[in-house]
Each structure stands twice: as C-alpha cells, then as structure tokens.
Coordinates of C-alpha atoms in Angstrom, one line a residue:
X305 CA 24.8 -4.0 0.1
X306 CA 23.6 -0.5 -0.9
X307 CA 21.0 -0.6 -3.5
X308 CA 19.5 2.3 -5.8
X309 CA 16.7 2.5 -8.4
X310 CA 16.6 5.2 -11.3
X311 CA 13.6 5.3 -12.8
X312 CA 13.8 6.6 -16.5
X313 CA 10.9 8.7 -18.5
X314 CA 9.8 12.2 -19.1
X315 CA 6.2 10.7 -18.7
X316 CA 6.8 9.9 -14.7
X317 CA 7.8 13.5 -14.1
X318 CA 5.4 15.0 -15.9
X319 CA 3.0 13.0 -13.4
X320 CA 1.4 11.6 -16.5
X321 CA 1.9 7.7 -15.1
X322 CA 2.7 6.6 -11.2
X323 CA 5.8 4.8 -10.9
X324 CA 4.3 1.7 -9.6
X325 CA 7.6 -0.2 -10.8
X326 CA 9.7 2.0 -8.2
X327 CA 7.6 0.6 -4.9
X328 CA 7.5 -2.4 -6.3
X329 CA 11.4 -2.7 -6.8
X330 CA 11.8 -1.4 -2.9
X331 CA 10.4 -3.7 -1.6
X332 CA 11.6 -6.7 -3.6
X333 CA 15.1 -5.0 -2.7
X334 CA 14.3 -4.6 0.8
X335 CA 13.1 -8.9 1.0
X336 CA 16.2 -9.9 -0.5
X337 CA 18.5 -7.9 2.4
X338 CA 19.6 -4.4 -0.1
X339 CA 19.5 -1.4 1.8
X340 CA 18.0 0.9 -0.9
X341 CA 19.1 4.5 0.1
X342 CA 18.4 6.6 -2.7
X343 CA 15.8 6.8 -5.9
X344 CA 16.1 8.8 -8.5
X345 CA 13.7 9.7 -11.5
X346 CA 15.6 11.0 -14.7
X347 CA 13.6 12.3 -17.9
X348 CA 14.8 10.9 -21.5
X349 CA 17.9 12.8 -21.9
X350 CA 21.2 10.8 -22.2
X351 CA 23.2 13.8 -20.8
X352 CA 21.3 13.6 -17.6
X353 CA 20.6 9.9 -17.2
X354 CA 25.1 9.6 -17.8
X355 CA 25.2 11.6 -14.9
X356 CA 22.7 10.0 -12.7
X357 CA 24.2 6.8 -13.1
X358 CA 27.8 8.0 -12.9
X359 CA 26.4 9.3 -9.3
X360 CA 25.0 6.0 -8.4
X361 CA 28.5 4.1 -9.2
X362 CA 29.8 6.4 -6.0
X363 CA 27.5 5.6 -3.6
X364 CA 26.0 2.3 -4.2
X365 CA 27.2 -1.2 -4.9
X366 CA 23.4 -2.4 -7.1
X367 CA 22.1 -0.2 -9.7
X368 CA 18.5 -1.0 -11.4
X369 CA 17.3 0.9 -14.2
X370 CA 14.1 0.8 -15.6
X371 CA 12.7 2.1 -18.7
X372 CA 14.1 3.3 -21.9
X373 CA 15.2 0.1 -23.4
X374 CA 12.5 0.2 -25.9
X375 CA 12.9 1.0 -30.4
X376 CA 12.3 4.5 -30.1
X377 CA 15.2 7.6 -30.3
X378 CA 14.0 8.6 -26.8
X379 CA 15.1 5.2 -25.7
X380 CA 18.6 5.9 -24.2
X381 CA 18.8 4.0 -21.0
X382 CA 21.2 1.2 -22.3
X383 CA 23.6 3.8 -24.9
X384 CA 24.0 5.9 -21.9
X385 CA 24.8 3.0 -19.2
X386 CA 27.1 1.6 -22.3
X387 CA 28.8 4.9 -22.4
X388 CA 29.8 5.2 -19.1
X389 CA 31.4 2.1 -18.8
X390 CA 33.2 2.4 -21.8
X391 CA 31.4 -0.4 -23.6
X392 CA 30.8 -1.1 -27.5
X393 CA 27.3 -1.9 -28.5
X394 CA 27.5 -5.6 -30.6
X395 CA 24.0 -7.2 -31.6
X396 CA 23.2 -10.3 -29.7
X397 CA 22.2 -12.7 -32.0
X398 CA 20.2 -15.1 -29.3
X399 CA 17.9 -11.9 -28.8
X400 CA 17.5 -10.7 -32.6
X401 CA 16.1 -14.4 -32.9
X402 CA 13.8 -14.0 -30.0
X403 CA 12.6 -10.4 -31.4
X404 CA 11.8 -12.3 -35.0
X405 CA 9.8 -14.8 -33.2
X406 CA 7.9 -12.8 -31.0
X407 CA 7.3 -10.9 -34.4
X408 CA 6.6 -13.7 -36.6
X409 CA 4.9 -15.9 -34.2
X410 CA 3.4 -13.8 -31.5
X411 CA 1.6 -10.7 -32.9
X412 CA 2.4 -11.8 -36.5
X413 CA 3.7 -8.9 -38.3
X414 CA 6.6 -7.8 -39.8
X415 CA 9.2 -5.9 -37.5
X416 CA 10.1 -2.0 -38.4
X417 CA 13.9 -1.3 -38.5
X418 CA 14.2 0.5 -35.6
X419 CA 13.0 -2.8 -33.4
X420 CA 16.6 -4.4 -34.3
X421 CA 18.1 -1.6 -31.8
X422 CA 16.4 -3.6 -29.2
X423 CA 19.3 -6.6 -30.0
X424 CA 22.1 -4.5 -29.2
X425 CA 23.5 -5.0 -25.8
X426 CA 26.8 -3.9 -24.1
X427 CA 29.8 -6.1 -24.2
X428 CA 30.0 -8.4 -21.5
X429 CA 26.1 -8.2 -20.7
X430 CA 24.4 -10.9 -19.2
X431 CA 21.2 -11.0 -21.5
X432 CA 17.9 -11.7 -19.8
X433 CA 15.3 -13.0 -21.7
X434 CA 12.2 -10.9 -21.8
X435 CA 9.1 -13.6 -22.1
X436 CA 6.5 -10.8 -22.9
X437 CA 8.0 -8.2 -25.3
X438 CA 10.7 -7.5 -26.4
X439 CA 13.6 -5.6 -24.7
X440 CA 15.6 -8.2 -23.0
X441 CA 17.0 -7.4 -19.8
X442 CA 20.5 -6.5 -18.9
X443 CA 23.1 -7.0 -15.9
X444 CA 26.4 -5.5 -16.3
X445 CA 29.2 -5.7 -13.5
X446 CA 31.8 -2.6 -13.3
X447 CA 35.8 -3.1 -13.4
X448 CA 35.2 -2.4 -9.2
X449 CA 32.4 -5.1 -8.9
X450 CA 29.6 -3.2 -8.6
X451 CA 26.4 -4.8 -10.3
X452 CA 23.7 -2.2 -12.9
X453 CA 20.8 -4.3 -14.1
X454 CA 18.5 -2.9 -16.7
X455 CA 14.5 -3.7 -16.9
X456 CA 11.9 -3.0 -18.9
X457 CA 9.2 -0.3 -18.1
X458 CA 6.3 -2.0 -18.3
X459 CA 4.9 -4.1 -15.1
X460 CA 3.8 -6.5 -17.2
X461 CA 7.6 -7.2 -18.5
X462 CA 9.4 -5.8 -15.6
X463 CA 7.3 -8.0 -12.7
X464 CA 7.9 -11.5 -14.5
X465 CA 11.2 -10.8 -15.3
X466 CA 12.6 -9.8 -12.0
X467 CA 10.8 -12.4 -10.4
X468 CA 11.9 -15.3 -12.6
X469 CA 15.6 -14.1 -13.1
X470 CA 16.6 -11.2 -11.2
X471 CA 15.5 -12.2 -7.7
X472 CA 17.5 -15.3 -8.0
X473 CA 20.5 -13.9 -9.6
X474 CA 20.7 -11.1 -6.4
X475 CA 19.8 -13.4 -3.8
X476 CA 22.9 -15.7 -4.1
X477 CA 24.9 -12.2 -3.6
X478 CA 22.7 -11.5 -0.1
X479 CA 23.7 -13.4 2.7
X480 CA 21.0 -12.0 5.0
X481 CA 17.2 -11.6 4.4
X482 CA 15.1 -8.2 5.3
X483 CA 11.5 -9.5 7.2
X484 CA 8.9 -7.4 8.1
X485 CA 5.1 -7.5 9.7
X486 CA 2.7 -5.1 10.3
X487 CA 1.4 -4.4 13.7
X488 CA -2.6 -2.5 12.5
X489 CA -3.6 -0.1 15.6
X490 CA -7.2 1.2 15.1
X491 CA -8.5 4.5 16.9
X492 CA -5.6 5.8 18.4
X493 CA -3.0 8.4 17.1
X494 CA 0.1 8.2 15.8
X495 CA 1.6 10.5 18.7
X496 CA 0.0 8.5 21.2
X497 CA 1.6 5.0 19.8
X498 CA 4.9 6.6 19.2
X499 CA 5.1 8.0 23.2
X500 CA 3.7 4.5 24.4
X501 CA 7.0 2.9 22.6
X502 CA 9.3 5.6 23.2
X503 CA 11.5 3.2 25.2
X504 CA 11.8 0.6 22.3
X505 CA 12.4 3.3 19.1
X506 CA 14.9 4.9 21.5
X507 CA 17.2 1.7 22.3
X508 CA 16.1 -0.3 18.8
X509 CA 18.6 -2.2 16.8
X510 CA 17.8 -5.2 15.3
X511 CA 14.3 -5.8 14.9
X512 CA 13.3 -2.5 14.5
X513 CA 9.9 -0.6 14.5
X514 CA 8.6 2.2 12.2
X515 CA 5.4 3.8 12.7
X516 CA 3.2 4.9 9.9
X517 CA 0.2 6.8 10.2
X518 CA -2.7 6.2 8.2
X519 CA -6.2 7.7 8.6
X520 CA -7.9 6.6 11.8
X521 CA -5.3 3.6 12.0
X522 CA -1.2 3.8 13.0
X523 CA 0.6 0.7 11.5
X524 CA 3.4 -0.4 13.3
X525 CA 5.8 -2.0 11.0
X526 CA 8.4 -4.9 12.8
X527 CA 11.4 -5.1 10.6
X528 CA 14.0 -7.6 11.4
X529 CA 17.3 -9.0 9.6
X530 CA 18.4 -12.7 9.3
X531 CA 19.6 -15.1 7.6
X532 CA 16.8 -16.5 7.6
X533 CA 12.8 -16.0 7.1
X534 CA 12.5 -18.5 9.9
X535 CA 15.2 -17.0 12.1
X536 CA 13.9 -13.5 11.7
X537 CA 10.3 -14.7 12.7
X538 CA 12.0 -15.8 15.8
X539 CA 14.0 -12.3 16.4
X540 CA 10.9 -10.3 15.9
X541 CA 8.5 -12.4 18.1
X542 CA 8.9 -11.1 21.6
X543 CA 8.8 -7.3 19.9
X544 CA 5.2 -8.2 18.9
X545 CA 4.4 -9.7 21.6
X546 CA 5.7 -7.0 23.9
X547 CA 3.5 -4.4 21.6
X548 CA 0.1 -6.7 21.7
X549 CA 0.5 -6.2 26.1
X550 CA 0.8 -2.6 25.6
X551 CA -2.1 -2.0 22.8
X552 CA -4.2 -4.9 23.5
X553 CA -7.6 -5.0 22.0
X554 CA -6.5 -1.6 19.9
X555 CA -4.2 -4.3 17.6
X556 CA -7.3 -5.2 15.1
X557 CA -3.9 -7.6 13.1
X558 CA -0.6 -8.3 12.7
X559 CA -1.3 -9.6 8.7
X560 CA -0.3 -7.1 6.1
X561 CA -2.9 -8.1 3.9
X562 CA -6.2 -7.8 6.5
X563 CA -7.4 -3.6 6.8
X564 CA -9.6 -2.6 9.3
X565 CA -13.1 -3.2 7.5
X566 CA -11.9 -6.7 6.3
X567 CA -11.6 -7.2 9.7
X568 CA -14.9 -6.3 11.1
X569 CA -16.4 -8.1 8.1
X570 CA -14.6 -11.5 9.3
X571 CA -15.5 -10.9 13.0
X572 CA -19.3 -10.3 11.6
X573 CA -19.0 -13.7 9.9
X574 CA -17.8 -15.0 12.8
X575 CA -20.7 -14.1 15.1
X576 CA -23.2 -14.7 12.4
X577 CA -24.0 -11.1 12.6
X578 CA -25.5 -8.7 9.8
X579 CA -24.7 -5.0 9.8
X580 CA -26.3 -2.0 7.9
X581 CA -25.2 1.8 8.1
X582 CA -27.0 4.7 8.4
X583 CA -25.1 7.8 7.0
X584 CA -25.4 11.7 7.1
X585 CA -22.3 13.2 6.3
X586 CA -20.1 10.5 5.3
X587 CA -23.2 10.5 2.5
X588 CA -22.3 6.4 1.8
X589 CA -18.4 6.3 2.0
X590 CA -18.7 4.0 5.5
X591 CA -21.4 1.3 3.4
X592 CA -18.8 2.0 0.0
X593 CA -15.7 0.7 2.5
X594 CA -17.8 -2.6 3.5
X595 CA -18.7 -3.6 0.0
X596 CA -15.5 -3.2 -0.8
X597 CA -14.2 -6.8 1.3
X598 CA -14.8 -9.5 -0.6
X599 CA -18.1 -11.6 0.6
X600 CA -19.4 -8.2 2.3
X601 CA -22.4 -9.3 1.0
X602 CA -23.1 -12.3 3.6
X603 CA -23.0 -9.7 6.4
X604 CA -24.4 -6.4 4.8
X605 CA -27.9 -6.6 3.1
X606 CA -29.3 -3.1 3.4
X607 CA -27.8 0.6 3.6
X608 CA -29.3 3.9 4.4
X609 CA -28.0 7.6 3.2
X610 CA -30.2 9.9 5.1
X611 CA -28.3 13.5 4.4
X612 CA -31.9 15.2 5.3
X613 CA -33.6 15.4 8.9
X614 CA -36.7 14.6 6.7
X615 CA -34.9 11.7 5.4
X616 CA -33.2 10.9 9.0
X617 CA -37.1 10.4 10.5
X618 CA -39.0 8.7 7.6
X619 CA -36.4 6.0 7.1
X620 CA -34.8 5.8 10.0
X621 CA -37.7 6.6 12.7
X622 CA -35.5 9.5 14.6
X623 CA -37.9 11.6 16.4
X624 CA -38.7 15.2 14.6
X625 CA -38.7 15.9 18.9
X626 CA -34.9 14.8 19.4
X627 CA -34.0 16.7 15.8
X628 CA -35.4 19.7 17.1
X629 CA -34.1 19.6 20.3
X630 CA -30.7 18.3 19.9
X631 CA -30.0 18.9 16.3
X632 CA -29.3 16.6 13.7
X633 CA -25.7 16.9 15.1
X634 CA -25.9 15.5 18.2
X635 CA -25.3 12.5 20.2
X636 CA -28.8 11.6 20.8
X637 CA -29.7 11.4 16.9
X638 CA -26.5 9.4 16.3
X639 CA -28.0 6.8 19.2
X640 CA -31.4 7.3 17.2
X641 CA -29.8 6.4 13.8
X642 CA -28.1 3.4 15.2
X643 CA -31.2 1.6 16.9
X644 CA -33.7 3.3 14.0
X645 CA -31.6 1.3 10.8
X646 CA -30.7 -1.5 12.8
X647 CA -34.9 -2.1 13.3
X648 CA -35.5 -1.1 9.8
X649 CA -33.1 -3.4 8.2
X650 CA -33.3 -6.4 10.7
X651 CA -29.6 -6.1 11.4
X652 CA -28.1 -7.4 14.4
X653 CA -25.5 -4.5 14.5
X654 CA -25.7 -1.0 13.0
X655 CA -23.3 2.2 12.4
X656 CA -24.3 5.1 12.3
X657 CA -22.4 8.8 11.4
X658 CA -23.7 12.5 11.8
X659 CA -21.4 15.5 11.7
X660 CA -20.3 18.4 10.3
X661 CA -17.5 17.6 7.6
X662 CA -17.5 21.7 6.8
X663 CA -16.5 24.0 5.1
X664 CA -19.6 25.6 6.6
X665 CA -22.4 24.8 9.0
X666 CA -20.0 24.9 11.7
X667 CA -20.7 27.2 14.9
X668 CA -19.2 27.8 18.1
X669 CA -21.3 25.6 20.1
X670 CA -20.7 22.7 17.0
X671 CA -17.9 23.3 15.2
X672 CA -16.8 22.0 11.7
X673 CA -15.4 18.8 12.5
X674 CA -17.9 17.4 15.2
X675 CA -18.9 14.0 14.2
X676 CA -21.0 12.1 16.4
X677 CA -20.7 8.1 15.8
X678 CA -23.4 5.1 16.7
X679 CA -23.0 1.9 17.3
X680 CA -26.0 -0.4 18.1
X681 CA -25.5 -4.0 18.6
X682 CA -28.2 -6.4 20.0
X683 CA -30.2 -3.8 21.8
X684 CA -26.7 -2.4 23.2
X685 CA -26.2 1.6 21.7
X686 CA -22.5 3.4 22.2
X687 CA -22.0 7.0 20.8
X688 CA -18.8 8.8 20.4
X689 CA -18.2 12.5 20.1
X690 CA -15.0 13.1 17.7
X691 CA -13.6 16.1 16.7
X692 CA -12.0 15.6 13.6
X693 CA -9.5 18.8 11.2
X694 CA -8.8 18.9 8.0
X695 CA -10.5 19.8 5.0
X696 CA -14.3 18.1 3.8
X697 CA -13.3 15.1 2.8
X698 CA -10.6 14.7 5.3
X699 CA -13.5 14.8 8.0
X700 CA -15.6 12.3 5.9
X701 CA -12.9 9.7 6.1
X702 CA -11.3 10.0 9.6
X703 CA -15.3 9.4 10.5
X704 CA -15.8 6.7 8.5
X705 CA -12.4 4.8 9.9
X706 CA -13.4 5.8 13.1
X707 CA -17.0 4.3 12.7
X708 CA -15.6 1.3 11.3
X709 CA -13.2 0.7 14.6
X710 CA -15.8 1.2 16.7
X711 CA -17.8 -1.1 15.3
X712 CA -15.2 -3.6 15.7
X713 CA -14.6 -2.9 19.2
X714 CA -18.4 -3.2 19.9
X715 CA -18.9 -6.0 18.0
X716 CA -15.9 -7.7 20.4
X717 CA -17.7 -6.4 23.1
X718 CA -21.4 -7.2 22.3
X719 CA -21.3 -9.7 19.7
X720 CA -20.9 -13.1 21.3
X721 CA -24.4 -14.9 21.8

C-alpha cells in the first residue's frame, strides 16, 4: 500500500518550525509495511490544501494529514478534506463532551465559541479520541476504499495518538512488516563503500541496502520486508554478515541507536581506560562530542584547548624546537600533543588535532584543509595526515569524526592490558 503525508501550516514553509511530525510519520509508515512515495507541505489555504488532497486520492491508497484541525479560521484541514468527499459537517456529541471536560476539568476555564468547531467531524468519521488537547483525530475511507486519517499538529498530541490508535488501526490493513538496521562504517568514504558493494546494490531485491553518508562515517542501512520482525531478522542476516567480512574492523555497530563517540566511550569503559584531548583547531568540538555520551565522565577527567604555540608548549610540553621547525601544523607536534596531554592529565589514551580549518593560513606547502591527528595510547603514538574541503567548520568536524575513529581503532589496537 502506497502511503502519503501532507503536512499543513504556513508556519512550516515559512521555515519558522521543522516538521518533526513528517520524519516521524515516515518512519512509523515505513515499520508498519507503507511504501510512502510522496510528501507534501501545503500552507493554510483551503483552495490549495482541496487540491493537494484531491492529488493524493490519485496516487495513493493512505492519506495522513496533519495540522489544521485546531479553533482558529486558519484551521481548514478537516472543511477542506470534508469538501472533497462530499461530506456534511454534524457535531459529534462524544467529542463536545470530551472538549467540556478537558475545559472544565483540565485547565479549568470556560471554553470560547469558536472551540465548539473542534466537535464537528465529517459524516461517517471514525472519531479518535485526542487524550491531550482537544482536536480529536479523524479516519475517513473513500467510496473506492482508500483510507485519509487526520492528526493533530502538535507532537505532543500527534505522537500518543498515533501510537495508541493509529498504528493499530493500519497494522491489521498490512500484511507485511518493513525492518531495517544500520550497518555504522567509520573513516572511509561513501564512494569507497558504495564500489566495495557494487555487486550487491546492482543485483538487490529483497533485503536491500542504502548508503547514507554522514560526516567521517557511511551508514549502511539493511532494509528487509516480511511478515514478520522475526522472519525479516532472518532475511537480512547473511547481508550483514556478508558486509562485516568485507569492512571488518571499519563496522564500529550495527545498533541504530550507538554513534561513533558512544562507541569509543564504551570500549574506554571496557578497558578501564581514561582519555583526554588536546585541541588546536577543532578549538574543543572533539572534548564537546565526548561529554556529550552519557557517563563520559568515568572515562574523560581533563581537557586541553591549546589554539596558541605558546599555549601548545606550556600546557602541553611540545618543544618551542619541533614548533619552530615543523610548524604547529605538522605531524610531529600532533605526536607531541598526544604524549604531552596524555602525561599532563594522567590519561591512559589521548587525541590530539592540529590543522588548518581556513579560510586563511593555508599555503602551498600546507594547504587549508591539512589536519594532522594524534593518538597516544599506553606509550603507543599514531599520527594521520588528512586532507579535508569544505568550508571552516566543515574541516572542524570531518577532524574531529576522524579523530574520534581513530581513537577507536587505536584503542582496539593498543588498549587490551
């Protein structure tokens, strides 16, 4: 079954709120087996919201609506759905009741008028009760059995509801389930991953994989449809397999909900290892990405921001000899950095990250771009030279995503006592 969302308020085009409700909805749609080929965003004008839903009846077979079922004149979404089907408006008298209660006994005051426009549904309707506010929900079916439900814009009325009632309601018209993992590949490029399973994209069916690139990382995600959560598990299993023989140690995890520095944080934890950083251009955005995994704090104690070469050698004991010889920019102060904060934090593993993250400062012989990245880990030291594009703070973050992989691969690699 073909699925589509319309997404209804002036305030999402005018970029004034992100339409969290529309990813949401996607991938709710996507669990539950709908194929969800088109979205659509329509301001608060009835003329235009009749004719994106008129479109939607031609191509797909489930049409969610959300927004614009609130007291306002603005609020057209269910007199324009109504008026396409060639539906009367009649008050529902188990929803008036609900709207004097929520009134009366929730925030305790008196309705206005124009609240009792939220009672009105189309003939026919299925009413869904909304459990926090007050537009209830609405499914319809058409004369040609296709299904248009109607939701509340706000997440906090739109999740519950579509969770407690919706789901259920569209799961009994599914027969098959959509499952999906992600396969998280650290330090490689998306070109790279993509020619390494150029054989599997090019004879794929069902599983399938999609690659997604993300900074310093390429997710790979498995995709499989069953009738079952259990069965699709099984149909996707020698895919991922086959993909951990050809990435190896570059798959960091196959769990959606583990990124790349939660990752090194649990392998730190699992050592019994303590890290610090010592930062010059990334200027704290590598120690800002630890704190942010819960319990960061059992592994990282102590970080360093030493933008300045005077900064570099008082806190971090880099030679003034190896800064004037090499340059602050150079693999042999990025080795420096690494053993200098490991020793003046007593950490047992240490990144480090010096480069040029532009626009200027760049020359020939070190051009904007040229990061050079530490690792130290028990009196082991590996520097890489990366060459990164993009504006300032694109350079910042592919270092800092680079730093934090190879910290994971060193860690792996030097770690175990």
């Amino acid at each position: 079954m073909v699925a589509e969302l319309i997404s209804v308020g002036t305030e999402i085009l005018l970029g004034n709120i992100t339409n969290t409700n529309a990813r949401y909805l996607s991938e709710q749609c996507a669990a539950l087996g709908l194929s969800c080929y088109y979205q659509v965003t329509v301001g608060d004008n009835e003329a235009r919201l009749k004719a994106a839903v008129r479109e939607a009846l031609t191509r797909s077979d489930v049409i969610i609506l959300t927004g614009g079922l609130g007291p306002t004149n603005d609020d057209l979404t269910k007199e324009a759905v109504a008026a396409v089907l060639g539906l009367p408006l009649a008050e529902d008298a188990h929803t008036r009741e609900r709207i004097e209660d929520y009134f009366n006994h929730g925030i305790r005051r008196a309705p206005t008028e124009n609240n009792w426009k939220q009672a009105l549904v189309p003939e026919g309707a299925i009413v869904v009760d909304n459990h926090n506010g007050t537009a209830p929900g609405l499914i319809l079916k058409t004369q040609d059995h296709k299904l248009i439900i109607l939701l509340p814009g706000p997440p906090g009325e739109l999740y519950p509801m579509f969770e407690q009632d919706i789901k259920p309601y569209l799961s009994k018209l599914t027969p098959e389930i959509i499952y999906s993992r992600t396969v998280k590949i650290g330090g490689m490029g998306e070109s790279y991953v993509a020619d390494a399973i150029k054989d599997i994209l090019a004879s794929q069916t069902n599983p399938t994989i999609a690659p997604y690139a993300k900074t310093g990382e390429v997710h790979l995600r498995v995709t499989a449809r069953a009738a079952s959560k259990k069965e699709a598990k099984a149909m996707m299993r020698p895919m991922i397999l086959e993909l951990k023989k050809r990435f190896g140690s570059n798959i960091f995890t196959t769990r959606e909900d583990v990124t790349l520095e939660g990752k090194l944080v649990e392998m730190l934890k699992r050592y019994g290892l303590t890290v610090t950083t010592a930062e010059s251009c990334s200027g704290g955005l590598l120690s800002g990405r630890l704190v942010n995994v819960p319990g960061a704090s059992d592994v990282l104690h102590q970080c360093f921001v030493t933008y300045a070469n005077s900064a570099k050698h008082r806190l971090l004991g880099v030679k003034n000899s190896t800064l004037k010889k090499h340059g602050a920019v150079s693999r042999q102060t990025a080795k420096a950095m690494a053993g200098g904060a490991a020793k003046a934090a007593g950490a047992d593993v240490a990144l480090a990250i010096t480069g040029i993250a532009g626009p200027d400062g760049g020359s020939e012989e070190k051009p904007v771009g040229l990061v050079y990245i530490g690792c130290y880990v028990r009196g082991y030291t590996e520097v890489v030279e990366c060459h990164f594009s993009g504006n300032r703070a694109k350079v910042r973050e592919a270092s800092v995503a680079r730093a934090i992989d190879l910290g994971r691969r060193c860690v792996m690699k030097y770690g175990r006592k």
